[in-house]
Amino acid sequence: LNNLGIALREAERLDEAIAAHRAAATIFRETGERHEEGMALKDLGSTLGVAKRFSEAITASESAASLFRETGDRGNEGTALYTIGIASRETQLFDDAITYLKAAATVFDQTDDRPGEGMALAHLAVVLGETNELDQAIVVGEKAVAIHHETGDLPSEGDTLYNLGLALGLAERFDEA
């Protein structure tokens, strides 16, 4: 059912995808398969985010992160924390977004997931810029650019450089922008 939810999300049939993820999570909870329940909840959080149902995405992703901590799956814990950070930003909960994106970046760093770390740091830099913490946004953005460059993720590197340029401009560091 969870894979069906993923396929339905890709087909942009979001209500059906959400129902499939919820059903999968319920089945896994009832059968005591904690890790698989976490996977279904992680995917549910992701799908809810795509559907712009951010508060529900946060709730599902918090449950997923807890299950992944319990089962020792640090990589998927990082993904769930990242989803919470993104959904928090979308709902203007900037302090929560900063907390969760930092946590996600830390988990990705500890698990050697460089693309994940770069993605979390890039979004963290944006949130820091939105909260006028420009010096921090610049430092974090530069680190994200370096990681994207190292991993060969040119589209993300370009996006992050653009956002870094905006932060540098707002900080009146025009020569660097």
PDB file of C-alpha atoms in Angstrom:
ATOM      1  CA  LEU A   1       0.000   0.000   0.000  1.00  0.00           C
ATOM      2  CA  ASN A   2       2.788   2.434   0.805  1.00  0.00           C
ATOM      3  CA  ASN A   3       4.347   1.922  -2.634  1.00  0.00           C
ATOM      4  CA  LEU A   4       0.911   2.514  -4.145  1.00  0.00           C
ATOM      5  CA  GLY A   5       0.806   5.801  -2.230  1.00  0.00           C
ATOM      6  CA  ILE A   6       4.155   6.805  -3.716  1.00  0.00           C
ATOM      7  CA  ALA A   7       2.941   5.958  -7.232  1.00  0.00           C
ATOM      8  CA  LEU A   8      -0.285   7.885  -6.685  1.00  0.00           C
ATOM      9  CA  ARG A   9       1.697  10.893  -5.421  1.00  0.00           C
ATOM     10  CA  GLU A  10       3.816  10.777  -8.579  1.00  0.00           C
ATOM     11  CA  ALA A  11       0.593  10.686 -10.622  1.00  0.00           C
ATOM     12  CA  GLU A  12      -0.595  13.736  -8.622  1.00  0.00           C
ATOM     13  CA  ARG A  13      -3.544  11.805  -7.200  1.00  0.00           C
ATOM     14  CA  LEU A  14      -2.816  13.204  -3.771  1.00  0.00           C
ATOM     15  CA  ASP A  15      -6.014  12.343  -1.880  1.00  0.00           C
ATOM     16  CA  GLU A  16      -5.702   8.714  -2.925  1.00  0.00           C
ATOM     17  CA  ALA A  17      -1.986   8.725  -2.092  1.00  0.00           C
ATOM     18  CA  ILE A  18      -2.676  10.110   1.388  1.00  0.00           C
ATOM     19  CA  ALA A  19      -5.319   7.427   1.979  1.00  0.00           C
ATOM     20  CA  ALA A  20      -2.914   4.679   0.859  1.00  0.00           C
ATOM     21  CA  HIS A  21      -0.104   5.940   3.118  1.00  0.00           C
ATOM     22  CA  ARG A  22      -2.479   6.191   6.081  1.00  0.00           C
ATOM     23  CA  ALA A  23      -3.785   2.680   5.475  1.00  0.00           C
ATOM     24  CA  ALA A  24      -0.243   1.333   5.218  1.00  0.00           C
ATOM     25  CA  ALA A  25       0.780   3.055   8.459  1.00  0.00           C
ATOM     26  CA  THR A  26      -2.255   1.603  10.243  1.00  0.00           C
ATOM     27  CA  ILE A  27      -1.521  -1.927   9.033  1.00  0.00           C
ATOM     28  CA  PHE A  28       2.135  -1.693  10.040  1.00  0.00           C
ATOM     29  CA  ARG A  29       1.193  -0.266  13.458  1.00  0.00           C
ATOM     30  CA  GLU A  30      -1.308  -3.087  14.035  1.00  0.00           C
ATOM     31  CA  THR A  31       1.230  -5.738  13.025  1.00  0.00           C
ATOM     32  CA  GLY A  32       3.999  -4.211  15.122  1.00  0.00           C
ATOM     33  CA  GLU A  33       6.277  -3.407  12.183  1.00  0.00           C
ATOM     34  CA  ARG A  34       7.656  -0.183  13.657  1.00  0.00           C
ATOM     35  CA  HIS A  35      10.193   0.613  10.948  1.00  0.00           C
ATOM     36  CA  GLU A  36       7.701   0.044   8.131  1.00  0.00           C
ATOM     37  CA  GLU A  37       5.170   2.202   9.993  1.00  0.00           C
ATOM     38  CA  GLY A  38       7.829   4.911  10.070  1.00  0.00           C
ATOM     39  CA  MET A  39       8.378   4.553   6.319  1.00  0.00           C
ATOM     40  CA  ALA A  40       4.648   4.916   5.648  1.00  0.00           C
ATOM     41  CA  LEU A  41       4.443   7.957   7.939  1.00  0.00           C
ATOM     42  CA  LYS A  42       7.537   9.518   6.319  1.00  0.00           C
ATOM     43  CA  ASP A  43       5.965   9.114   2.894  1.00  0.00           C
ATOM     44  CA  LEU A  44       2.629  10.382   4.236  1.00  0.00           C
ATOM     45  CA  GLY A  45       4.387  13.501   5.545  1.00  0.00           C
ATOM     46  CA  SER A  46       6.019  14.040   2.192  1.00  0.00           C
ATOM     47  CA  THR A  47       2.738  13.635   0.317  1.00  0.00           C
ATOM     48  CA  LEU A  48       0.909  15.930   2.730  1.00  0.00           C
ATOM     49  CA  GLY A  49       3.613  18.527   2.090  1.00  0.00           C
ATOM     50  CA  VAL A  50       3.073  18.244  -1.667  1.00  0.00           C
ATOM     51  CA  ALA A  51      -0.662  18.713  -0.973  1.00  0.00           C
ATOM     52  CA  LYS A  52       0.228  21.834   1.043  1.00  0.00           C
ATOM     53  CA  ARG A  53      -1.302  20.340   4.180  1.00  0.00           C
ATOM     54  CA  PHE A  54       1.686  21.398   6.230  1.00  0.00           C
ATOM     55  CA  SER A  55       0.438  20.999   9.792  1.00  0.00           C
ATOM     56  CA  GLU A  56      -0.575  17.409   9.004  1.00  0.00           C
ATOM     57  CA  ALA A  57       2.798  16.875   7.310  1.00  0.00           C
ATOM     58  CA  ILE A  58       4.542  18.010  10.480  1.00  0.00           C
ATOM     59  CA  THR A  59       2.513  15.619  12.656  1.00  0.00           C
ATOM     60  CA  ALA A  60       3.107  12.600  10.394  1.00  0.00           C
ATOM     61  CA  SER A  61       6.809  13.412  10.029  1.00  0.00           C
ATOM     62  CA  GLU A  62       7.278  13.871  13.791  1.00  0.00           C
ATOM     63  CA  SER A  63       5.819  10.401  14.324  1.00  0.00           C
ATOM     64  CA  ALA A  64       8.076   9.000  11.596  1.00  0.00           C
ATOM     65  CA  ALA A  65      11.183  10.631  13.089  1.00  0.00           C
ATOM     66  CA  SER A  66      10.336   9.151  16.492  1.00  0.00           C
ATOM     67  CA  LEU A  67       9.916   5.662  15.017  1.00  0.00           C
ATOM     68  CA  PHE A  68      13.186   5.959  13.102  1.00  0.00           C
ATOM     69  CA  ARG A  69      15.002   7.014  16.298  1.00  0.00           C
ATOM     70  CA  GLU A  70      13.446   4.023  18.061  1.00  0.00           C
ATOM     71  CA  THR A  71      14.512   1.612  15.309  1.00  0.00           C
ATOM     72  CA  GLY A  72      17.949   3.168  14.752  1.00  0.00           C
ATOM     73  CA  ASP A  73      17.366   4.340  11.163  1.00  0.00           C
ATOM     74  CA  ARG A  74      19.271   7.627  11.241  1.00  0.00           C
ATOM     75  CA  GLY A  75      19.081   8.282   7.496  1.00  0.00           C
ATOM     76  CA  ASN A  76      15.296   8.202   7.351  1.00  0.00           C
ATOM     77  CA  GLU A  77      15.155  10.119  10.622  1.00  0.00           C
ATOM     78  CA  GLY A  78      17.074  12.895   8.855  1.00  0.00           C
ATOM     79  CA  THR A  79      14.599  12.851   5.972  1.00  0.00           C
ATOM     80  CA  ALA A  80      11.643  13.117   8.375  1.00  0.00           C
ATOM     81  CA  LEU A  81      13.339  15.997  10.239  1.00  0.00           C
ATOM     82  CA  TYR A  82      13.971  17.729   6.911  1.00  0.00           C
ATOM     83  CA  THR A  83      10.283  17.415   5.979  1.00  0.00           C
ATOM     84  CA  ILE A  84       9.301  18.942   9.332  1.00  0.00           C
ATOM     85  CA  GLY A  85      11.707  21.824   8.698  1.00  0.00           C
ATOM     86  CA  ILE A  86      10.293  22.533   5.248  1.00  0.00           C
ATOM     87  CA  ALA A  87       6.667  22.322   6.452  1.00  0.00           C
ATOM     88  CA  SER A  88       7.500  24.572   9.411  1.00  0.00           C
ATOM     89  CA  ARG A  89       8.931  27.185   7.047  1.00  0.00           C
ATOM     90  CA  GLU A  90       5.816  27.023   4.888  1.00  0.00           C
ATOM     91  CA  THR A  91       3.648  27.727   7.948  1.00  0.00           C
ATOM     92  CA  GLN A  92       5.899  30.615   9.043  1.00  0.00           C
ATOM     93  CA  LEU A  93       7.171  28.691  12.096  1.00  0.00           C
ATOM     94  CA  PHE A  94      10.696  29.907  11.427  1.00  0.00           C
ATOM     95  CA  ASP A  95      12.221  28.968  14.795  1.00  0.00           C
ATOM     96  CA  ASP A  96      10.947  25.408  14.360  1.00  0.00           C
ATOM     97  CA  ALA A  97      12.172  25.355  10.766  1.00  0.00           C
ATOM     98  CA  ILE A  98      15.660  26.387  11.899  1.00  0.00           C
ATOM     99  CA  THR A  99      15.688  23.776  14.669  1.00  0.00           C
ATOM    100  CA  TYR A 100      14.554  20.908  12.457  1.00  0.00           C
ATOM    101  CA  LEU A 101      16.711  21.821   9.453  1.00  0.00           C
ATOM    102  CA  LYS A 102      19.777  22.027  11.725  1.00  0.00           C
ATOM    103  CA  ALA A 103      18.877  18.647  13.202  1.00  0.00           C
ATOM    104  CA  ALA A 104      18.396  17.153   9.725  1.00  0.00           C
ATOM    105  CA  ALA A 105      21.750  18.545   8.549  1.00  0.00           C
ATOM    106  CA  THR A 106      23.433  17.063  11.629  1.00  0.00           C
ATOM    107  CA  VAL A 107      21.900  13.627  11.041  1.00  0.00           C
ATOM    108  CA  PHE A 108      22.839  13.729   7.357  1.00  0.00           C
ATOM    109  CA  ASP A 109      26.394  14.715   8.315  1.00  0.00           C
ATOM    110  CA  GLN A 110      26.628  11.884  10.855  1.00  0.00           C
ATOM    111  CA  THR A 111      25.363   9.349   8.320  1.00  0.00           C
ATOM    112  CA  ASP A 112      27.610  10.612   5.502  1.00  0.00           C
ATOM    113  CA  ASP A 113      24.643  11.677   3.372  1.00  0.00           C
ATOM    114  CA  ARG A 114      26.304  14.622   1.675  1.00  0.00           C
ATOM    115  CA  PRO A 115      23.461  15.380  -0.766  1.00  0.00           C
ATOM    116  CA  GLY A 116      20.971  15.353   2.126  1.00  0.00           C
ATOM    117  CA  GLU A 117      23.223  17.578   4.213  1.00  0.00           C
ATOM    118  CA  GLY A 118      23.598  20.042   1.333  1.00  0.00           C
ATOM    119  CA  MET A 119      19.845  20.132   0.787  1.00  0.00           C
ATOM    120  CA  ALA A 120      19.114  20.718   4.499  1.00  0.00           C
ATOM    121  CA  LEU A 121      21.770  23.428   4.749  1.00  0.00           C
ATOM    122  CA  ALA A 122      20.537  25.168   1.600  1.00  0.00           C
ATOM    123  CA  HIS A 123      17.016  25.396   3.004  1.00  0.00           C
ATOM    124  CA  LEU A 124      18.362  26.413   6.407  1.00  0.00           C
ATOM    125  CA  ALA A 125      20.246  29.270   4.747  1.00  0.00           C
ATOM    126  CA  VAL A 126      17.014  30.465   3.118  1.00  0.00           C
ATOM    127  CA  VAL A 127      15.155  30.428   6.451  1.00  0.00           C
ATOM    128  CA  LEU A 128      18.017  32.262   8.154  1.00  0.00           C
ATOM    129  CA  GLY A 129      17.844  34.881   5.406  1.00  0.00           C
ATOM    130  CA  GLU A 130      14.081  35.190   5.827  1.00  0.00           C
ATOM    131  CA  THR A 131      14.578  35.821   9.552  1.00  0.00           C
ATOM    132  CA  ASN A 132      17.237  38.460   8.814  1.00  0.00           C
ATOM    133  CA  GLU A 133      20.075  36.384  10.271  1.00  0.00           C
ATOM    134  CA  LEU A 134      22.126  37.277   7.224  1.00  0.00           C
ATOM    135  CA  ASP A 135      25.617  36.492   8.512  1.00  0.00           C
ATOM    136  CA  GLN A 136      24.529  32.984   9.497  1.00  0.00           C
ATOM    137  CA  ALA A 137      22.605  32.577   6.233  1.00  0.00           C
ATOM    138  CA  ILE A 138      25.771  33.409   4.291  1.00  0.00           C
ATOM    139  CA  VAL A 139      27.988  30.984   6.246  1.00  0.00           C
ATOM    140  CA  VAL A 140      25.460  28.159   5.962  1.00  0.00           C
ATOM    141  CA  GLY A 141      24.761  28.950   2.303  1.00  0.00           C
ATOM    142  CA  GLU A 142      28.478  28.847   1.464  1.00  0.00           C
ATOM    143  CA  LYS A 143      28.764  25.435   3.129  1.00  0.00           C
ATOM    144  CA  ALA A 144      25.735  24.188   1.161  1.00  0.00           C
ATOM    145  CA  VAL A 145      27.244  25.449  -2.115  1.00  0.00           C
ATOM    146  CA  ALA A 146      30.497  23.612  -1.346  1.00  0.00           C
ATOM    147  CA  ILE A 147      28.625  20.368  -0.656  1.00  0.00           C
ATOM    148  CA  HIS A 148      26.504  20.679  -3.807  1.00  0.00           C
ATOM    149  CA  HIS A 149      29.688  21.314  -5.804  1.00  0.00           C
ATOM    150  CA  GLU A 150      31.443  18.346  -4.180  1.00  0.00           C
ATOM    151  CA  THR A 151      28.528  16.014  -4.960  1.00  0.00           C
ATOM    152  CA  GLY A 152      28.085  17.307  -8.511  1.00  0.00           C
ATOM    153  CA  ASP A 153      24.538  18.560  -7.900  1.00  0.00           C
ATOM    154  CA  LEU A 154      24.701  21.495 -10.297  1.00  0.00           C
ATOM    155  CA  PRO A 155      20.983  22.463 -10.175  1.00  0.00           C
ATOM    156  CA  SER A 156      21.066  22.678  -6.365  1.00  0.00           C
ATOM    157  CA  GLU A 157      24.406  24.469  -6.473  1.00  0.00           C
ATOM    158  CA  GLY A 158      22.921  27.046  -8.848  1.00  0.00           C
ATOM    159  CA  ASP A 159      19.800  27.546  -6.721  1.00  0.00           C
ATOM    160  CA  THR A 160      21.890  27.909  -3.573  1.00  0.00           C
ATOM    161  CA  LEU A 161      24.280  30.353  -5.229  1.00  0.00           C
ATOM    162  CA  TYR A 162      21.279  32.452  -6.280  1.00  0.00           C
ATOM    163  CA  ASN A 163      19.932  32.498  -2.710  1.00  0.00           C
ATOM    164  CA  LEU A 164      23.414  33.181  -1.349  1.00  0.00           C
ATOM    165  CA  GLY A 165      23.674  36.161  -3.701  1.00  0.00           C
ATOM    166  CA  LEU A 166      20.380  37.505  -2.364  1.00  0.00           C
ATOM    167  CA  ALA A 167      21.609  37.206   1.239  1.00  0.00           C
ATOM    168  CA  LEU A 168      24.915  38.874   0.358  1.00  0.00           C
ATOM    169  CA  GLY A 169      23.023  41.709  -1.338  1.00  0.00           C
ATOM    170  CA  LEU A 170      20.764  42.203   1.668  1.00  0.00           C
ATOM    171  CA  ALA A 171      23.891  42.262   3.870  1.00  0.00           C
ATOM    172  CA  GLU A 172      25.260  44.962   1.513  1.00  0.00           C
ATOM    173  CA  ARG A 173      28.222  42.770   0.569  1.00  0.00           C
ATOM    174  CA  PHE A 174      27.776  43.647  -3.085  1.00  0.00           C
ATOM    175  CA  ASP A 175      31.274  42.706  -4.273  1.00  0.00           C
ATOM    176  CA  GLU A 176      30.752  39.134  -3.060  1.00  0.00           C
ATOM    177  CA  ALA A 177      27.202  38.914  -4.394  1.00  0.00           C
TER     178      ALA A 177
END
